[in-house]
Short mmCIF file of C-alpha atoms in Angstrom, two decimals:
data_model
loop_
_atom_site.label_atom_id
_atom_site.label_comp_id
_atom_site.label_asym_id
_atom_site.label_seq_id
_atom_site.Cartn_x
_atom_site.Cartn_y
_atom_site.Cartn_z
CA MET K 57 0.00 0.00 0.00
CA THR K 58 1.16 3.56 -0.73
CA PRO K 59 0.97 6.13 2.13
CA SER K 60 -2.14 7.57 0.41
CA GLU K 61 -3.80 4.12 0.24
CA HIS K 62 -2.92 3.65 3.92
CA LEU K 63 -4.73 6.90 4.77
CA ASP K 64 -7.75 5.74 2.69
CA ALA K 65 -7.87 2.48 4.67
CA THR K 66 -7.39 4.22 8.04
CA PHE K 67 -10.05 6.91 7.51
CA THR K 68 -12.47 4.27 6.11
CA ALA K 69 -11.88 2.16 9.23
CA LEU K 70 -12.51 5.17 11.53
CA ALA K 71 -15.76 6.13 9.73
CA ASP K 72 -17.95 3.75 11.77
CA PRO K 73 -19.11 4.04 15.41
CA THR K 74 -18.73 0.29 16.14
CA ARG K 75 -15.17 0.27 14.83
CA ARG K 76 -14.33 3.39 16.87
CA ALA K 77 -15.83 1.68 19.96
CA ILE K 78 -13.73 -1.46 19.28
CA LEU K 79 -10.59 0.72 19.20
CA ALA K 80 -11.65 2.47 22.43
CA ARG K 81 -12.06 -0.96 24.07
CA LEU K 82 -8.68 -2.23 22.77
CA ALA K 83 -6.95 0.93 24.01
CA ARG K 84 -7.71 -0.42 27.51
CA GLY K 85 -6.06 -3.80 26.71
CA GLU K 86 -6.05 -6.85 24.43
CA ALA K 87 -9.33 -8.73 23.91
CA SER K 88 -10.62 -11.80 22.06
CA VAL K 89 -13.37 -11.53 19.41
CA ALA K 90 -15.87 -12.98 21.92
CA GLU K 91 -14.87 -10.35 24.51
CA LEU K 92 -15.17 -7.60 21.90
CA ALA K 93 -18.61 -8.78 20.77
CA GLU K 94 -20.02 -8.92 24.33
CA PRO K 95 -20.88 -5.22 24.94
CA PHE K 96 -22.31 -4.81 21.41
CA ALA K 97 -25.76 -5.92 20.33
CA ILE K 98 -24.25 -7.54 17.25
CA SER K 99 -23.04 -11.05 16.38
CA GLN K 100 -19.44 -12.31 16.47
CA PRO K 101 -19.37 -12.63 12.62
CA ALA K 102 -20.40 -8.94 12.38
CA ILE K 103 -17.58 -8.02 14.80
CA SER K 104 -15.16 -10.14 12.75
CA LYS K 105 -16.15 -8.19 9.63
CA HIS K 106 -15.38 -4.90 11.42
CA LEU K 107 -12.08 -6.36 12.68
CA LYS K 108 -11.04 -7.24 9.10
CA ILE K 109 -11.48 -3.58 8.09
CA LEU K 110 -9.48 -2.48 11.15
CA GLU K 111 -6.77 -5.08 10.43
CA ARG K 112 -6.57 -4.01 6.76
CA ALA K 113 -5.77 -0.47 7.99
CA GLY K 114 -3.16 -1.89 10.41
CA LEU K 115 -5.15 -0.46 13.35
CA VAL K 116 -5.60 -3.90 14.90
CA SER K 117 -3.23 -6.87 14.95
CA ARG K 118 -3.97 -10.40 16.12
CA SER K 119 -1.63 -12.80 17.86
CA ARG K 120 -1.10 -15.99 15.85
CA ALA K 121 0.38 -17.90 18.76
CA ALA K 122 -2.44 -18.05 21.35
CA THR K 123 -5.55 -20.06 20.50
CA ARG K 124 -7.85 -17.22 21.59
CA ARG K 125 -5.91 -14.98 19.17
CA PRO K 126 -6.34 -11.74 21.14
CA CYS K 127 -6.69 -8.47 19.23
CA ARG K 128 -4.53 -5.47 20.03
CA ILE K 129 -4.66 -1.86 18.90
CA GLU K 130 -1.75 -0.46 16.85
CA GLY K 131 -0.91 3.23 17.08
CA ALA K 132 1.08 3.82 13.86
CA PRO K 133 -1.90 4.35 11.48
CA LEU K 134 -3.43 6.79 14.01
CA ALA K 135 -0.12 8.70 14.08
CA ALA K 136 -0.23 8.97 10.25
CA ALA K 137 -3.89 10.09 10.23
CA ASN K 138 -3.06 12.61 12.98
CA ALA K 139 -0.12 13.96 10.95
CA TRP K 140 -2.39 14.51 7.94
CA ILE K 141 -5.05 16.37 9.94
CA GLU K 142 -2.44 18.40 11.89
CA ARG K 143 -1.44 20.15 8.65
CA TYR K 144 -4.75 22.00 8.88
CA ARG K 145 -4.45 22.98 12.56
CA ASP K 146 -3.86 26.65 11.60
CA LEU K 147 -7.19 26.57 9.80
CA TRP K 148 -9.35 25.69 12.78
CA GLU K 149 -7.22 27.58 15.30
CA SER K 150 -7.50 30.77 13.22
CA ASN K 151 -11.30 30.26 13.29
CA TYR K 152 -11.15 30.12 17.09
CA ARG K 153 -8.90 33.19 17.09
CA ARG K 154 -11.49 35.08 14.98
CA LEU K 155 -14.16 34.04 17.48
CA ASP K 156 -11.95 35.22 20.39
CA THR K 157 -11.41 38.59 18.67
CA LEU K 158 -15.16 38.93 18.14
CA LEU K 159 -15.85 38.11 21.81
CA ASP K 160 -13.17 40.61 22.89
CA GLU K 161 -14.80 43.29 20.75
CA LEU K 162 -18.19 42.56 22.35
CA GLN K 163 -16.66 42.62 25.86
CA PRO K 164 -16.87 46.42 26.56
CA GLU K 165 -20.61 46.32 25.91
CA ARG K 166 -21.13 43.76 28.67
CA LYS K 167 -22.25 45.03 32.05
CA PRO K 168 -19.49 44.88 34.70
CA THR K 169 -20.06 42.01 37.15
CA PRO K 170 -21.07 43.23 40.61
CA PRO K 171 -18.44 42.82 43.35
CA LYS K 172 -18.79 39.72 45.53
CA PRO K 173 -20.45 40.31 48.91
CA MET X 178 -26.50 14.79 13.02
CA THR X 179 -25.15 13.47 16.34
CA PRO X 180 -21.42 14.06 17.10
CA SER X 181 -20.84 10.38 16.22
CA GLU X 182 -22.63 10.75 12.86
CA HIS X 183 -20.55 13.87 12.23
CA LEU X 184 -17.37 11.84 12.79
CA ASP X 185 -18.68 9.13 10.42
CA ALA X 186 -19.27 11.76 7.72
CA THR X 187 -15.89 13.46 8.30
CA PHE X 188 -13.80 10.25 8.25
CA THR X 189 -15.74 9.01 5.17
CA ALA X 190 -14.99 12.32 3.43
CA LEU X 191 -11.27 12.06 4.30
CA ALA X 192 -11.01 8.45 3.05
CA ASP X 193 -10.37 9.44 -0.59
CA PRO X 194 -7.23 10.92 -2.19
CA THR X 195 -9.16 13.27 -4.53
CA ARG X 196 -11.18 14.68 -1.63
CA ARG X 197 -8.00 15.14 0.44
CA ALA X 198 -6.40 16.94 -2.55
CA ILE X 199 -9.49 19.20 -2.87
CA LEU X 200 -9.11 20.16 0.82
CA ALA X 201 -5.37 20.81 0.31
CA ARG X 202 -6.22 23.11 -2.62
CA LEU X 203 -8.95 24.94 -0.65
CA ALA X 204 -6.59 25.44 2.31
CA ARG X 205 -4.70 27.82 -0.04
CA GLY X 206 -7.89 29.80 -0.78
CA GLU X 207 -11.45 29.69 -2.14
CA ALA X 208 -12.02 28.14 -5.59
CA SER X 209 -14.88 27.49 -8.02
CA VAL X 210 -15.81 23.95 -9.11
CA ALA X 211 -14.16 24.63 -12.51
CA GLU X 212 -10.94 25.77 -10.78
CA LEU X 213 -11.01 22.69 -8.53
CA ALA X 214 -11.55 20.31 -11.48
CA GLU X 215 -8.65 21.79 -13.52
CA PRO X 216 -5.65 20.01 -11.91
CA PHE X 217 -7.49 16.66 -11.77
CA ALA X 218 -7.95 14.28 -14.69
CA ILE X 219 -11.64 13.96 -13.82
CA SER X 220 -14.83 15.72 -14.98
CA GLN X 221 -16.63 18.60 -13.22
CA PRO X 222 -19.60 16.30 -12.36
CA ALA X 223 -17.16 13.88 -10.67
CA ILE X 224 -15.68 16.80 -8.68
CA SER X 225 -19.22 17.93 -7.75
CA LYS X 226 -19.94 14.45 -6.40
CA HIS X 227 -16.81 14.62 -4.21
CA LEU X 228 -17.80 18.16 -3.08
CA LYS X 229 -21.23 16.89 -1.98
CA ILE X 230 -19.54 14.35 0.34
CA LEU X 231 -17.24 17.09 1.68
CA GLU X 232 -20.20 19.48 2.15
CA ARG X 233 -22.21 16.78 3.94
CA ALA X 234 -19.36 16.51 6.47
CA GLY X 235 -19.27 20.32 6.80
CA LEU X 236 -15.68 20.32 5.52
CA VAL X 237 -16.57 22.56 2.57
CA SER X 238 -19.11 25.39 2.37
CA ARG X 239 -20.27 27.22 -0.75
CA SER X 240 -21.23 30.87 -1.04
CA ARG X 241 -24.84 31.33 -2.19
CA ALA X 242 -24.34 34.98 -3.11
CA ALA X 243 -21.75 34.92 -5.90
CA THR X 244 -22.70 33.33 -9.23
CA ARG X 245 -19.48 31.32 -9.36
CA ARG X 246 -20.37 29.98 -5.87
CA PRO X 247 -16.79 29.56 -4.63
CA CYS X 248 -16.00 26.66 -2.28
CA ARG X 249 -14.19 27.23 0.99
CA ILE X 250 -12.70 24.82 3.51
CA GLU X 251 -14.17 24.72 7.05
CA GLY X 252 -11.92 23.77 9.97
CA ALA X 253 -14.46 22.68 12.61
CA PRO X 254 -14.96 19.05 11.43
CA LEU X 255 -11.16 18.65 11.24
CA ALA X 256 -10.89 19.92 14.82
CA ALA X 257 -13.45 17.27 15.93
CA ALA X 258 -11.67 14.47 14.01
CA ASN X 259 -8.36 15.64 15.51
CA ALA X 260 -9.84 15.60 19.03
CA TRP X 261 -11.00 12.00 18.54
CA ILE X 262 -7.59 10.81 17.29
CA GLU X 263 -5.70 12.80 19.96
CA ARG X 264 -7.22 10.57 22.68
CA TYR X 265 -4.91 7.83 21.40
CA ARG X 266 -1.74 9.95 21.28
CA ASP X 267 -0.31 8.09 24.31
CA LEU X 268 -0.68 4.87 22.35
CA TRP X 269 1.58 5.79 19.43
CA GLU X 270 3.94 7.91 21.54
CA SER X 271 4.52 5.00 23.95
CA ASN X 272 5.39 2.88 20.87
CA TYR X 273 8.01 5.46 19.90
CA ARG X 274 9.25 5.53 23.50
CA ARG X 275 9.66 1.72 23.42
CA LEU X 276 11.64 2.06 20.18
CA ASP X 277 13.81 4.77 21.77
CA THR X 278 14.50 2.53 24.78
CA LEU X 279 15.43 -0.34 22.46
CA LEU X 280 17.80 1.91 20.48
CA ASP X 281 19.36 3.17 23.73
CA GLU X 282 19.92 -0.43 24.87
CA LEU X 283 21.63 -1.26 21.57
CA GLN X 284 23.81 1.86 21.78
CA PRO X 285 26.72 0.42 23.89
CA GLU X 286 27.19 -2.39 21.36
CA ARG X 287 27.81 0.09 18.53
CA LYS X 288 31.44 0.74 17.57
CA PRO X 289 32.64 4.21 18.49
CA THR X 290 32.84 6.47 15.42
CA PRO X 291 36.46 7.21 14.44
CA PRO X 292 37.61 10.79 15.05
CA LYS X 293 37.41 13.13 12.06
CA PRO X 294 40.73 13.69 10.26
#
């Protein structure tokens, strides 16, 4: 996979609430498919389908040694997705700065707060 | 849309190289659909389809006043996506820390570099 294809796979994997919940669970520690399926109102095969999409993106790896084959979360694809989004940090921070400026300009019109008793 | 549905829409929008390139172009300034289509080897209708997915996520807004209806990038959905990913920063940074520790442990076995002539 090229870096761009990796980003496609990562963002696709993150675009689903069940898959995001699976990652949140795995961030607390390794888990088997049965353990992952438990809190969700969906079947183990449905969880396995979600896990395949997460594995394709490299967000989840599975031990081949143990028979329960626990799943674990992998941080590298999240670091790459973060790096892509971070390029645009100025964009949203400048929006907040504009909002701050606007609030500052409105400030003098506000009534002064009364002194505490 | 709930915050979770917003994240679905944002990550779906980011999961395509053409849409990411459109955002990169718009980060440099507003552009019409024709201007956006120019550098890509795809038709204006294909670009419009991508723009709809970006607009649905709130990543792109279009002026209703001007006849050329320029597109502009909006930072807020990127801030929300960033906030979600940031929760896992410890995860990938601890991986890097483990790698650093490993490299430090290997250090003493390396041959000292010869002095410069």
